[in-house]
Amino acid sequence: MNIPPINLKAQYKKVKKEMLKSIHEILDEQKLILGKYCTELETAIAGFSGVPCAVSCANGTDALILCLMALGIKSGDEVITTPFTFFSTASSIALVGATPVFVDIEPENMHINPALIEGVITPKTKAIIIVHLFGKLCEMEQICAIGKKHGIPIVEDMAQSLGASQNGKMSGSFGDIAAISFYPTKNLGGIGEGGMVLSNDTALGEKVKKLRVHGMGSIPYHHEMLGLNSRLDEIKACALVAKFPYLELWNRKRIENAQYYNRKLKGLPLKLPVLKGDLSHIIHQYVFRLERRDELLNFLKEKGIATGIYYPVPLHLQDCFLHLGYKKGDLPVAEEAARTSLAIPAYPELTKAEKDYIVAAIKEFFAR
Ligand SMILES: *Cc1c(COP(=O)(O)O)cnc(C)c1O
């Protein structure tokens, strides 16, 4: 049996008719960028996430950069973040000229360890970027309390957590500003690149709107500030509008798949993800940890099962950040996670037969 990491063709089938209709309409009208579909998507996601401001943009990395630019982060500033995440969480900091300050993760959820944050705060600290890794919410009460105490804004990297919530409070509504990615493999994935910034602060939201169009305000070709060209195309927005109504159903199916795996894999020498049985973890990736990670990866590959390593190199050890002076052993929990984490397919369209095949293969690996 061949099991891919994700099944985008099945998703497309569901929305093909509506998507093609909208795409034809856009091409007939030739309103191609930041039009009614972008507005519809922004309104839908703002309402869903319970925030007043949503500003679409070109991709999730730009969304993070726009968050930092809106907060005024610049050269000489420090931004605290996690080393165990996708690259752009930290590259966005460096790209606006600031210095990423990495804090080790906690061993259970592999999130930034809140207990270590205050130890690295300096007068230069101007923001904290947290990541709801693999779709699981961070300990936001604790993190927001630290931000409040020190007057440091919190940026939520919610590229993997759109729809995650705790007691009805949605991902993206906890901090000061938040970044979404609509990269095709995310839980709400588009037909190309796409991103969005969310904020509870209307002034920040208005600033992001200017920053995404070269810093222009209401008077064309008058630039109030330096900005990016980071607009979203209508064709990409209409695809997301078509898929958005399925997001909650898809997230629930991901959770069900994860719960199924946790039940079936219990007792094996694996460190399974801790699931609360609510929407606080919408399973962007189902990741467990084991010492013999690479062996299992190869075994599953031979069985036709795609796996993923998220993430093989913690960011403090990336070549491009060597000048920051971190060394192997500095952030041991993140380094261990990078060495032992393995993701197995958990996408919504996975069948029971496929899940059982994956479970049987993992059991066979340990029974050999
Ligand atoms: C995908 C991702 C991003 C970047 O989004 P792009 O749309 O690919 O630029 C940033 N942070 C995290 C945690 C991600 O998973």
mmCIF file of C-alpha atoms and ligand atoms in Angstrom:
data_model
loop_
_atom_site.group_PDB
_atom_site.id
_atom_site.type_symbol
_atom_site.label_atom_id
_atom_site.label_comp_id
_atom_site.label_asym_id
_atom_site.label_seq_id
_atom_site.Cartn_x
_atom_site.Cartn_y
_atom_site.Cartn_z
ATOM 1 C CA MET A 1 0.000 0.000 0.000
ATOM 2 C CA ASN A 2 1.257 3.466 -0.831
ATOM 3 C CA ILE A 3 0.321 6.192 1.630
ATOM 4 C CA PRO A 4 1.313 9.768 0.770
ATOM 5 C CA PRO A 5 2.047 12.418 3.422
ATOM 6 C CA ILE A 6 -1.075 14.353 2.439
ATOM 7 C CA ASN A 7 -3.900 13.919 -0.100
ATOM 8 C CA LEU A 8 -4.555 17.256 -1.757
ATOM 9 C CA LYS A 9 -6.280 15.728 -4.777
ATOM 10 C CA ALA A 10 -9.089 14.432 -2.576
ATOM 11 C CA GLN A 11 -9.565 17.908 -1.073
ATOM 12 C CA TYR A 12 -9.645 19.495 -4.502
ATOM 13 C CA LYS A 13 -12.352 17.095 -5.698
ATOM 14 C CA LYS A 14 -14.681 18.415 -2.991
ATOM 15 C CA VAL A 15 -14.405 22.051 -4.025
ATOM 16 C CA LYS A 16 -13.503 21.782 -7.700
ATOM 17 C CA LYS A 17 -16.856 22.950 -9.081
ATOM 18 C CA GLU A 18 -17.100 26.035 -6.885
ATOM 19 C CA MET A 19 -13.426 26.895 -7.290
ATOM 20 C CA LEU A 20 -13.491 26.722 -11.071
ATOM 21 C CA LYS A 21 -16.655 28.826 -11.187
ATOM 22 C CA SER A 22 -15.013 31.548 -9.094
ATOM 23 C CA ILE A 23 -11.771 31.388 -11.076
ATOM 24 C CA HIS A 24 -13.674 31.861 -14.352
ATOM 25 C CA GLU A 25 -15.547 34.784 -12.852
ATOM 26 C CA ILE A 26 -12.298 36.408 -11.697
ATOM 27 C CA LEU A 27 -10.745 35.973 -15.133
ATOM 28 C CA ASP A 28 -13.838 37.408 -16.832
ATOM 29 C CA GLU A 29 -13.876 40.407 -14.493
ATOM 30 C CA GLN A 30 -10.077 40.852 -14.452
ATOM 31 C CA LYS A 31 -10.112 42.091 -10.861
ATOM 32 C CA LEU A 32 -7.038 40.040 -10.016
ATOM 33 C CA ILE A 33 -5.521 41.222 -6.748
ATOM 34 C CA LEU A 34 -7.011 42.217 -3.347
ATOM 35 C CA GLY A 35 -10.611 42.142 -4.538
ATOM 36 C CA LYS A 36 -13.835 40.702 -3.207
ATOM 37 C CA TYR A 37 -12.507 37.186 -2.569
ATOM 38 C CA CYS A 38 -9.626 38.515 -0.480
ATOM 39 C CA THR A 39 -12.116 40.587 1.498
ATOM 40 C CA GLU A 40 -14.458 37.608 1.862
ATOM 41 C CA LEU A 41 -11.601 35.450 3.125
ATOM 42 C CA GLU A 42 -10.425 38.139 5.575
ATOM 43 C CA THR A 43 -13.955 38.605 6.939
ATOM 44 C CA ALA A 44 -14.497 34.859 7.284
ATOM 45 C CA ILE A 45 -11.204 34.207 9.089
ATOM 46 C CA ALA A 46 -11.529 37.265 11.352
ATOM 47 C CA GLY A 47 -15.024 36.111 12.388
ATOM 48 C CA PHE A 48 -13.907 32.516 12.849
ATOM 49 C CA SER A 49 -10.897 33.530 14.946
ATOM 50 C CA GLY A 50 -12.732 36.155 16.972
ATOM 51 C CA VAL A 51 -10.487 39.111 16.097
ATOM 52 C CA PRO A 52 -11.427 42.452 14.512
ATOM 53 C CA CYS A 53 -8.550 42.629 12.001
ATOM 54 C CA ALA A 54 -7.493 40.199 9.293
ATOM 55 C CA VAL A 55 -5.150 41.264 6.503
ATOM 56 C CA SER A 56 -4.354 38.804 3.717
ATOM 57 C CA CYS A 57 -0.858 38.729 2.243
ATOM 58 C CA ALA A 58 1.418 36.747 -0.061
ATOM 59 C CA ASN A 59 2.583 33.963 2.274
ATOM 60 C CA GLY A 60 3.071 32.995 5.905
ATOM 61 C CA THR A 61 6.668 34.195 6.045
ATOM 62 C CA ASP A 62 5.591 37.649 4.881
ATOM 63 C CA ALA A 63 2.798 37.518 7.461
ATOM 64 C CA LEU A 64 5.447 37.084 10.188
ATOM 65 C CA ILE A 65 7.616 39.839 8.709
ATOM 66 C CA LEU A 66 4.573 42.148 8.513
ATOM 67 C CA CYS A 67 3.777 41.393 12.188
ATOM 68 C CA LEU A 68 7.304 42.383 13.211
ATOM 69 C CA MET A 69 7.360 45.469 10.972
ATOM 70 C CA ALA A 70 4.007 46.576 12.390
ATOM 71 C CA LEU A 71 5.440 46.249 15.897
ATOM 72 C CA GLY A 72 8.364 48.414 14.807
ATOM 73 C CA ILE A 73 10.984 45.686 15.295
ATOM 74 C CA LYS A 74 14.288 46.777 13.776
ATOM 75 C CA SER A 75 18.041 46.440 13.839
ATOM 76 C CA GLY A 76 19.404 46.251 17.380
ATOM 77 C CA ASP A 77 16.240 44.674 18.795
ATOM 78 C CA GLU A 78 16.028 41.150 20.171
ATOM 79 C CA VAL A 79 13.096 38.809 19.601
ATOM 80 C CA ILE A 80 12.691 35.692 21.720
ATOM 81 C CA THR A 81 11.487 32.529 20.010
ATOM 82 C CA THR A 82 11.694 28.732 19.853
ATOM 83 C CA PRO A 83 14.432 26.863 18.003
ATOM 84 C CA PHE A 84 12.071 23.966 17.210
ATOM 85 C CA THR A 85 9.872 25.268 14.402
ATOM 86 C CA PHE A 86 9.856 25.937 10.687
ATOM 87 C CA PHE A 87 12.682 28.221 9.592
ATOM 88 C CA SER A 88 10.667 31.364 8.911
ATOM 89 C CA THR A 89 9.652 31.846 12.539
ATOM 90 C CA ALA A 90 13.253 32.955 13.107
ATOM 91 C CA SER A 91 14.283 34.121 9.623
ATOM 92 C CA SER A 92 11.537 36.764 9.782
ATOM 93 C CA ILE A 93 13.279 38.204 12.860
ATOM 94 C CA ALA A 94 16.655 38.336 11.128
ATOM 95 C CA LEU A 95 15.134 39.697 7.900
ATOM 96 C CA VAL A 96 13.835 42.799 9.693
ATOM 97 C CA GLY A 97 17.355 43.285 11.067
ATOM 98 C CA ALA A 98 16.726 42.067 14.615
ATOM 99 C CA THR A 99 18.416 39.229 16.512
ATOM 100 C CA PRO A 100 16.635 35.951 17.247
ATOM 101 C CA VAL A 101 17.107 34.796 20.840
ATOM 102 C CA PHE A 102 16.354 31.098 21.149
ATOM 103 C CA VAL A 103 14.842 29.554 24.262
ATOM 104 C CA ASP A 104 14.763 25.780 24.723
ATOM 105 C CA ILE A 105 11.482 23.890 24.454
ATOM 106 C CA GLU A 106 9.583 21.960 27.109
ATOM 107 C CA PRO A 107 9.716 18.192 26.680
ATOM 108 C CA GLU A 108 5.999 17.370 26.574
ATOM 109 C CA ASN A 109 4.630 19.472 23.699
ATOM 110 C CA MET A 110 7.930 20.728 22.308
ATOM 111 C CA HIS A 111 6.726 24.327 22.654
ATOM 112 C CA ILE A 112 8.923 27.205 23.826
ATOM 113 C CA ASN A 113 9.435 26.615 27.557
ATOM 114 C CA PRO A 114 7.662 29.497 29.352
ATOM 115 C CA ALA A 115 9.793 28.946 32.476
ATOM 116 C CA LEU A 116 12.938 29.896 30.521
ATOM 117 C CA ILE A 117 11.640 33.044 28.811
ATOM 118 C CA GLU A 118 12.194 35.583 31.586
ATOM 119 C CA GLY A 119 15.832 34.495 31.932
ATOM 120 C CA VAL A 120 16.691 35.858 28.470
ATOM 121 C CA ILE A 121 14.676 39.090 28.540
ATOM 122 C CA THR A 122 16.929 42.162 28.219
ATOM 123 C CA PRO A 123 16.168 45.853 27.643
ATOM 124 C CA LYS A 124 16.564 45.056 23.920
ATOM 125 C CA THR A 125 13.790 42.432 23.918
ATOM 126 C CA LYS A 126 10.999 43.861 21.748
ATOM 127 C CA ALA A 127 8.789 40.821 21.031
ATOM 128 C CA ILE A 128 8.243 37.123 21.713
ATOM 129 C CA ILE A 129 7.165 34.854 18.848
ATOM 130 C CA ILE A 130 5.518 31.660 20.038
ATOM 131 C CA VAL A 131 4.551 28.801 17.710
ATOM 132 C CA HIS A 132 1.481 26.622 18.160
ATOM 133 C CA LEU A 133 3.578 23.715 16.943
ATOM 134 C CA PHE A 134 1.918 20.884 15.011
ATOM 135 C CA GLY A 135 -1.464 22.562 15.639
ATOM 136 C CA LYS A 136 -1.305 22.481 19.440
ATOM 137 C CA LEU A 137 -1.864 25.670 21.423
ATOM 138 C CA CYS A 138 0.973 26.893 23.648
ATOM 139 C CA GLU A 139 0.416 27.711 27.322
ATOM 140 C CA MET A 140 -0.944 31.116 26.384
ATOM 141 C CA GLU A 141 -2.074 32.226 29.826
ATOM 142 C CA GLN A 142 1.459 31.900 31.156
ATOM 143 C CA ILE A 143 3.083 33.398 28.051
ATOM 144 C CA CYS A 144 0.717 36.381 27.833
ATOM 145 C CA ALA A 145 1.290 37.059 31.548
ATOM 146 C CA ILE A 146 5.054 37.284 30.906
ATOM 147 C CA GLY A 147 4.442 39.637 27.970
ATOM 148 C CA LYS A 148 2.182 41.832 30.045
ATOM 149 C CA LYS A 149 4.541 41.945 33.033
ATOM 150 C CA HIS A 150 7.469 43.117 30.879
ATOM 151 C CA GLY A 151 5.464 45.128 28.322
ATOM 152 C CA ILE A 152 6.636 42.869 25.487
ATOM 153 C CA PRO A 153 4.203 42.082 22.643
ATOM 154 C CA ILE A 154 3.402 38.449 21.830
ATOM 155 C CA VAL A 155 3.340 37.297 18.203
ATOM 156 C CA GLU A 156 1.495 34.035 17.522
ATOM 157 C CA ASP A 157 2.936 31.994 14.663
ATOM 158 C CA MET A 158 -0.297 30.146 13.879
ATOM 159 C CA ALA A 159 0.799 28.753 10.515
ATOM 160 C CA GLN A 160 -0.107 25.287 11.825
ATOM 161 C CA SER A 161 -2.995 26.035 14.164
ATOM 162 C CA LEU A 162 -5.880 27.735 12.350
ATOM 163 C CA GLY A 163 -8.988 26.558 14.214
ATOM 164 C CA ALA A 164 -7.280 25.412 17.411
ATOM 165 C CA SER A 165 -9.038 26.762 20.486
ATOM 166 C CA GLN A 166 -9.270 26.534 24.242
ATOM 167 C CA ASN A 167 -12.610 27.123 25.977
ATOM 168 C CA GLY A 168 -13.818 28.767 22.774
ATOM 169 C CA LYS A 169 -10.895 31.185 22.527
ATOM 170 C CA MET A 170 -9.273 30.768 19.144
ATOM 171 C CA SER A 171 -5.692 30.533 18.023
ATOM 172 C CA GLY A 172 -4.637 34.015 16.886
ATOM 173 C CA SER A 173 -6.739 35.849 19.481
ATOM 174 C CA PHE A 174 -4.421 35.411 22.489
ATOM 175 C CA GLY A 175 -1.430 37.597 21.601
ATOM 176 C CA ASP A 176 -1.012 41.054 20.110
ATOM 177 C CA ILE A 177 -0.698 39.949 16.498
ATOM 178 C CA ALA A 178 -0.672 36.626 14.649
ATOM 179 C CA ALA A 179 0.542 35.124 11.379
ATOM 180 C CA ILE A 180 -1.246 32.474 9.289
ATOM 181 C CA SER A 181 0.098 30.506 6.328
ATOM 182 C CA PHE A 182 -2.073 29.040 3.584
ATOM 183 C CA TYR A 183 0.759 27.021 2.069
ATOM 184 C CA PRO A 184 -0.880 24.061 0.280
ATOM 185 C CA THR A 185 0.031 21.524 2.991
ATOM 186 C CA LYS A 186 -1.368 23.539 5.931
ATOM 187 C CA ASN A 187 -4.713 22.598 7.471
ATOM 188 C CA LEU A 188 -6.304 25.287 5.291
ATOM 189 C CA GLY A 189 -4.081 25.079 2.234
ATOM 190 C CA GLY A 190 -4.477 27.088 -0.938
ATOM 191 C CA ILE A 191 -3.595 26.534 -4.580
ATOM 192 C CA GLY A 192 -0.316 28.383 -4.150
ATOM 193 C CA GLU A 193 1.281 30.622 -1.566
ATOM 194 C CA GLY A 194 -0.848 32.701 0.769
ATOM 195 C CA GLY A 195 -0.858 34.200 4.242
ATOM 196 C CA MET A 196 -2.699 36.465 6.644
ATOM 197 C CA VAL A 197 -2.098 38.650 9.674
ATOM 198 C CA LEU A 198 -4.645 38.735 12.514
ATOM 199 C CA SER A 199 -4.819 41.276 15.305
ATOM 200 C CA ASN A 200 -7.001 42.392 18.167
ATOM 201 C CA ASP A 201 -5.420 45.826 17.841
ATOM 202 C CA THR A 202 -7.067 47.840 15.063
ATOM 203 C CA ALA A 203 -4.172 50.287 14.854
ATOM 204 C CA LEU A 204 -1.744 47.400 14.231
ATOM 205 C CA GLY A 205 -4.144 45.935 11.659
ATOM 206 C CA GLU A 206 -4.342 49.255 9.778
ATOM 207 C CA LYS A 207 -0.555 49.499 9.796
ATOM 208 C CA VAL A 208 -0.251 45.992 8.311
ATOM 209 C CA LYS A 209 -2.673 47.011 5.531
ATOM 210 C CA LYS A 210 -0.279 49.796 4.571
ATOM 211 C CA LEU A 211 2.851 47.683 5.013
ATOM 212 C CA ARG A 212 1.604 45.038 2.551
ATOM 213 C CA VAL A 213 1.262 47.675 -0.212
ATOM 214 C CA HIS A 214 4.642 49.441 -0.013
ATOM 215 C CA GLY A 215 3.640 51.503 3.007
ATOM 216 C CA MET A 216 1.006 53.423 1.040
ATOM 217 C CA GLY A 217 -1.945 54.946 2.844
ATOM 218 C CA SER A 218 -5.123 56.187 1.199
ATOM 219 C CA ILE A 219 -3.283 58.518 -1.208
ATOM 220 C CA PRO A 220 -1.754 56.488 -4.060
ATOM 221 C CA TYR A 221 2.032 56.728 -4.533
ATOM 222 C CA HIS A 222 2.491 58.512 -1.207
ATOM 223 C CA HIS A 223 4.525 56.242 1.043
ATOM 224 C CA GLU A 224 4.152 56.790 4.772
ATOM 225 C CA MET A 225 6.603 54.014 5.643
ATOM 226 C CA LEU A 226 8.740 51.355 4.021
ATOM 227 C CA GLY A 227 6.614 48.349 3.196
ATOM 228 C CA LEU A 228 6.557 45.146 1.171
ATOM 229 C CA ASN A 229 4.693 44.087 -1.913
ATOM 230 C CA SER A 230 2.798 41.263 -0.268
ATOM 231 C CA ARG A 231 -0.682 41.166 -1.719
ATOM 232 C CA LEU A 232 -2.855 38.066 -2.163
ATOM 233 C CA ASP A 233 -4.172 37.123 -5.612
ATOM 234 C CA GLU A 234 -7.919 36.787 -6.081
ATOM 235 C CA ILE A 235 -7.561 33.357 -7.704
ATOM 236 C CA LYS A 236 -5.743 32.087 -4.621
ATOM 237 C CA ALA A 237 -8.211 33.778 -2.271
ATOM 238 C CA CYS A 238 -11.229 32.213 -4.014
ATOM 239 C CA ALA A 239 -9.700 28.749 -3.606
ATOM 240 C CA LEU A 240 -9.349 29.359 0.131
ATOM 241 C CA VAL A 241 -12.907 30.715 0.327
ATOM 242 C CA ALA A 242 -14.106 27.469 -1.270
ATOM 243 C CA LYS A 243 -12.135 25.267 1.136
ATOM 244 C CA PHE A 244 -12.712 27.245 4.331
ATOM 245 C CA PRO A 245 -16.182 25.751 5.131
ATOM 246 C CA TYR A 246 -14.512 22.328 5.403
ATOM 247 C CA LEU A 247 -11.760 23.387 7.809
ATOM 248 C CA GLU A 248 -13.530 22.427 11.028
ATOM 249 C CA LEU A 249 -14.591 19.045 9.656
ATOM 250 C CA TRP A 250 -11.071 18.382 8.392
ATOM 251 C CA ASN A 251 -9.557 19.408 11.729
ATOM 252 C CA ARG A 252 -11.945 17.065 13.567
ATOM 253 C CA LYS A 253 -10.939 14.193 11.300
ATOM 254 C CA ARG A 254 -7.278 14.904 11.976
ATOM 255 C CA ILE A 255 -7.998 14.785 15.724
ATOM 256 C CA GLU A 256 -9.869 11.477 15.305
ATOM 257 C CA ASN A 257 -6.932 10.031 13.379
ATOM 258 C CA ALA A 258 -4.519 11.121 16.106
ATOM 259 C CA GLN A 259 -6.721 9.631 18.827
ATOM 260 C CA TYR A 260 -6.886 6.388 16.865
ATOM 261 C CA TYR A 261 -3.103 6.252 16.589
ATOM 262 C CA ASN A 262 -2.656 7.057 20.271
ATOM 263 C CA ARG A 263 -4.990 4.176 21.219
ATOM 264 C CA LYS A 264 -3.383 1.673 18.850
ATOM 265 C CA LEU A 265 0.251 2.606 19.467
ATOM 266 C CA LYS A 266 -0.028 2.696 23.254
ATOM 267 C CA GLY A 267 2.481 0.406 24.953
ATOM 268 C CA LEU A 268 5.075 0.608 22.188
ATOM 269 C CA PRO A 269 8.417 2.293 22.995
ATOM 270 C CA LEU A 270 7.239 5.589 21.473
ATOM 271 C CA LYS A 271 6.718 8.964 23.109
ATOM 272 C CA LEU A 272 3.236 9.717 21.783
ATOM 273 C CA PRO A 273 1.754 13.227 21.531
ATOM 274 C CA VAL A 274 -0.367 14.179 24.541
ATOM 275 C CA LEU A 275 -3.947 14.719 23.353
ATOM 276 C CA LYS A 276 -6.472 16.513 25.496
ATOM 277 C CA GLY A 277 -9.479 15.334 23.505
ATOM 278 C CA ASP A 278 -10.554 18.904 22.747
ATOM 279 C CA LEU A 279 -9.833 21.414 19.999
ATOM 280 C CA SER A 280 -6.642 22.716 21.621
ATOM 281 C CA HIS A 281 -4.652 20.472 19.262
ATOM 282 C CA ILE A 282 -5.890 20.276 15.678
ATOM 283 C CA ILE A 283 -3.021 17.986 14.542
ATOM 284 C CA HIS A 284 -1.270 19.762 11.728
ATOM 285 C CA GLN A 285 1.230 16.928 12.119
ATOM 286 C CA TYR A 286 0.956 13.774 14.219
ATOM 287 C CA VAL A 287 4.465 13.541 15.686
ATOM 288 C CA PHE A 288 5.863 10.938 18.052
ATOM 289 C CA ARG A 289 9.431 10.499 19.263
ATOM 290 C CA LEU A 290 11.764 7.514 19.439
ATOM 291 C CA GLU A 291 15.495 6.895 19.607
ATOM 292 C CA ARG A 292 15.478 4.590 16.568
ATOM 293 C CA ARG A 293 13.762 7.237 14.460
ATOM 294 C CA ASP A 294 15.796 6.856 11.267
ATOM 295 C CA GLU A 295 15.474 3.051 11.362
ATOM 296 C CA LEU A 296 11.687 3.270 11.646
ATOM 297 C CA LEU A 297 11.549 5.905 8.905
ATOM 298 C CA ASN A 298 13.372 3.583 6.512
ATOM 299 C CA PHE A 299 11.247 0.602 7.536
ATOM 300 C CA LEU A 300 8.023 2.541 6.849
ATOM 301 C CA LYS A 301 9.409 3.834 3.569
ATOM 302 C CA GLU A 302 9.894 0.261 2.385
ATOM 303 C CA LYS A 303 6.244 -0.381 3.263
ATOM 304 C CA GLY A 304 5.184 2.574 1.101
ATOM 305 C CA ILE A 305 4.360 4.833 4.038
ATOM 306 C CA ALA A 306 5.462 8.458 3.775
ATOM 307 C CA THR A 307 6.820 10.016 6.950
ATOM 308 C CA GLY A 308 8.235 13.439 7.745
ATOM 309 C CA ILE A 309 10.915 14.804 10.038
ATOM 310 C CA TYR A 310 9.769 18.052 11.583
ATOM 311 C CA TYR A 311 12.377 19.406 12.104
ATOM 312 C CA PRO A 312 15.765 17.765 11.505
ATOM 313 C CA VAL A 313 17.950 20.749 12.511
ATOM 314 C CA PRO A 314 16.971 23.052 15.375
ATOM 315 C CA LEU A 315 17.246 26.662 14.272
ATOM 316 C CA HIS A 316 20.040 27.666 16.669
ATOM 317 C CA LEU A 317 22.287 25.177 14.840
ATOM 318 C CA GLN A 318 21.420 26.255 11.279
ATOM 319 C CA ASP A 319 24.409 27.409 9.244
ATOM 320 C CA CYS A 320 22.857 30.816 8.643
ATOM 321 C CA PHE A 321 22.595 31.434 12.404
ATOM 322 C CA LEU A 322 26.065 30.213 13.391
ATOM 323 C CA HIS A 323 27.172 33.841 13.905
ATOM 324 C CA LEU A 324 24.712 34.045 16.816
ATOM 325 C CA GLY A 325 27.138 31.862 18.742
ATOM 326 C CA TYR A 326 24.975 28.917 19.775
ATOM 327 C CA LYS A 327 26.670 25.553 20.076
ATOM 328 C CA LYS A 328 25.576 21.937 20.085
ATOM 329 C CA GLY A 329 24.290 21.123 23.566
ATOM 330 C CA ASP A 330 23.085 24.687 24.311
ATOM 331 C CA LEU A 331 19.379 23.826 23.840
ATOM 332 C CA PRO A 332 19.328 20.094 24.591
ATOM 333 C CA VAL A 333 15.578 19.467 24.584
ATOM 334 C CA ALA A 334 15.196 20.954 21.104
ATOM 335 C CA GLU A 335 18.225 19.025 19.893
ATOM 336 C CA GLU A 336 16.778 15.772 21.190
ATOM 337 C CA ALA A 337 13.412 16.530 19.566
ATOM 338 C CA ALA A 338 15.153 17.144 16.239
ATOM 339 C CA ARG A 339 16.891 13.777 16.559
ATOM 340 C CA THR A 340 13.867 11.711 17.591
ATOM 341 C CA SER A 341 10.697 13.214 16.039
ATOM 342 C CA LEU A 342 8.801 11.447 13.290
ATOM 343 C CA ALA A 343 5.466 12.378 11.693
ATOM 344 C CA ILE A 344 3.154 9.790 10.163
ATOM 345 C CA PRO A 345 0.260 10.643 7.821
ATOM 346 C CA ALA A 346 -2.784 12.016 9.697
ATOM 347 C CA TYR A 347 -4.548 13.935 6.937
ATOM 348 C CA PRO A 348 -8.361 13.980 7.027
ATOM 349 C CA GLU A 349 -8.965 11.701 4.038
ATOM 350 C CA LEU A 350 -6.976 8.809 5.511
ATOM 351 C CA THR A 351 -9.073 5.602 5.469
ATOM 352 C CA LYS A 352 -9.333 3.106 8.323
ATOM 353 C CA ALA A 353 -7.532 0.517 6.190
ATOM 354 C CA GLU A 354 -4.660 2.942 5.665
ATOM 355 C CA LYS A 355 -4.434 3.787 9.370
ATOM 356 C CA ASP A 356 -4.480 0.099 10.277
ATOM 357 C CA TYR A 357 -1.772 -0.584 7.719
ATOM 358 C CA ILE A 358 0.420 2.125 9.278
ATOM 359 C CA VAL A 359 -0.221 0.844 12.823
ATOM 360 C CA ALA A 360 0.529 -2.753 11.775
ATOM 361 C CA ALA A 361 3.779 -1.677 10.118
ATOM 362 C CA ILE A 362 4.944 0.183 13.246
ATOM 363 C CA LYS A 363 4.080 -2.835 15.426
ATOM 364 C CA GLU A 364 5.949 -5.106 13.033
ATOM 365 C CA PHE A 365 9.016 -2.848 13.315
ATOM 366 C CA PHE A 366 9.142 -3.288 17.081
ATOM 367 C CA ALA A 367 8.285 -7.026 16.955
ATOM 368 C CA ARG A 368 11.248 -7.889 14.728
HETATM 369 C C1 LIG B 1 4.567 27.077 7.092
HETATM 370 C C2 LIG B 1 5.090 27.812 8.236
HETATM 371 C C3 LIG B 1 5.534 29.135 8.129
HETATM 372 C C4 LIG B 1 5.733 29.848 6.821
HETATM 373 O O1 LIG B 1 4.662 29.916 5.975
HETATM 374 P P1 LIG B 1 4.869 30.075 4.398
HETATM 375 O O2 LIG B 1 3.475 30.355 3.912
HETATM 376 O O3 LIG B 1 5.419 28.792 3.893
HETATM 377 O O4 LIG B 1 5.785 31.221 4.165
HETATM 378 C C5 LIG B 1 5.936 29.793 9.280
HETATM 379 N N1 LIG B 1 5.909 29.183 10.478
HETATM 380 C C6 LIG B 1 5.497 27.911 10.624
HETATM 381 C C7 LIG B 1 5.468 27.312 11.998
HETATM 382 C C8 LIG B 1 5.090 27.176 9.520
HETATM 383 O O5 LIG B 1 4.701 25.906 9.679
#
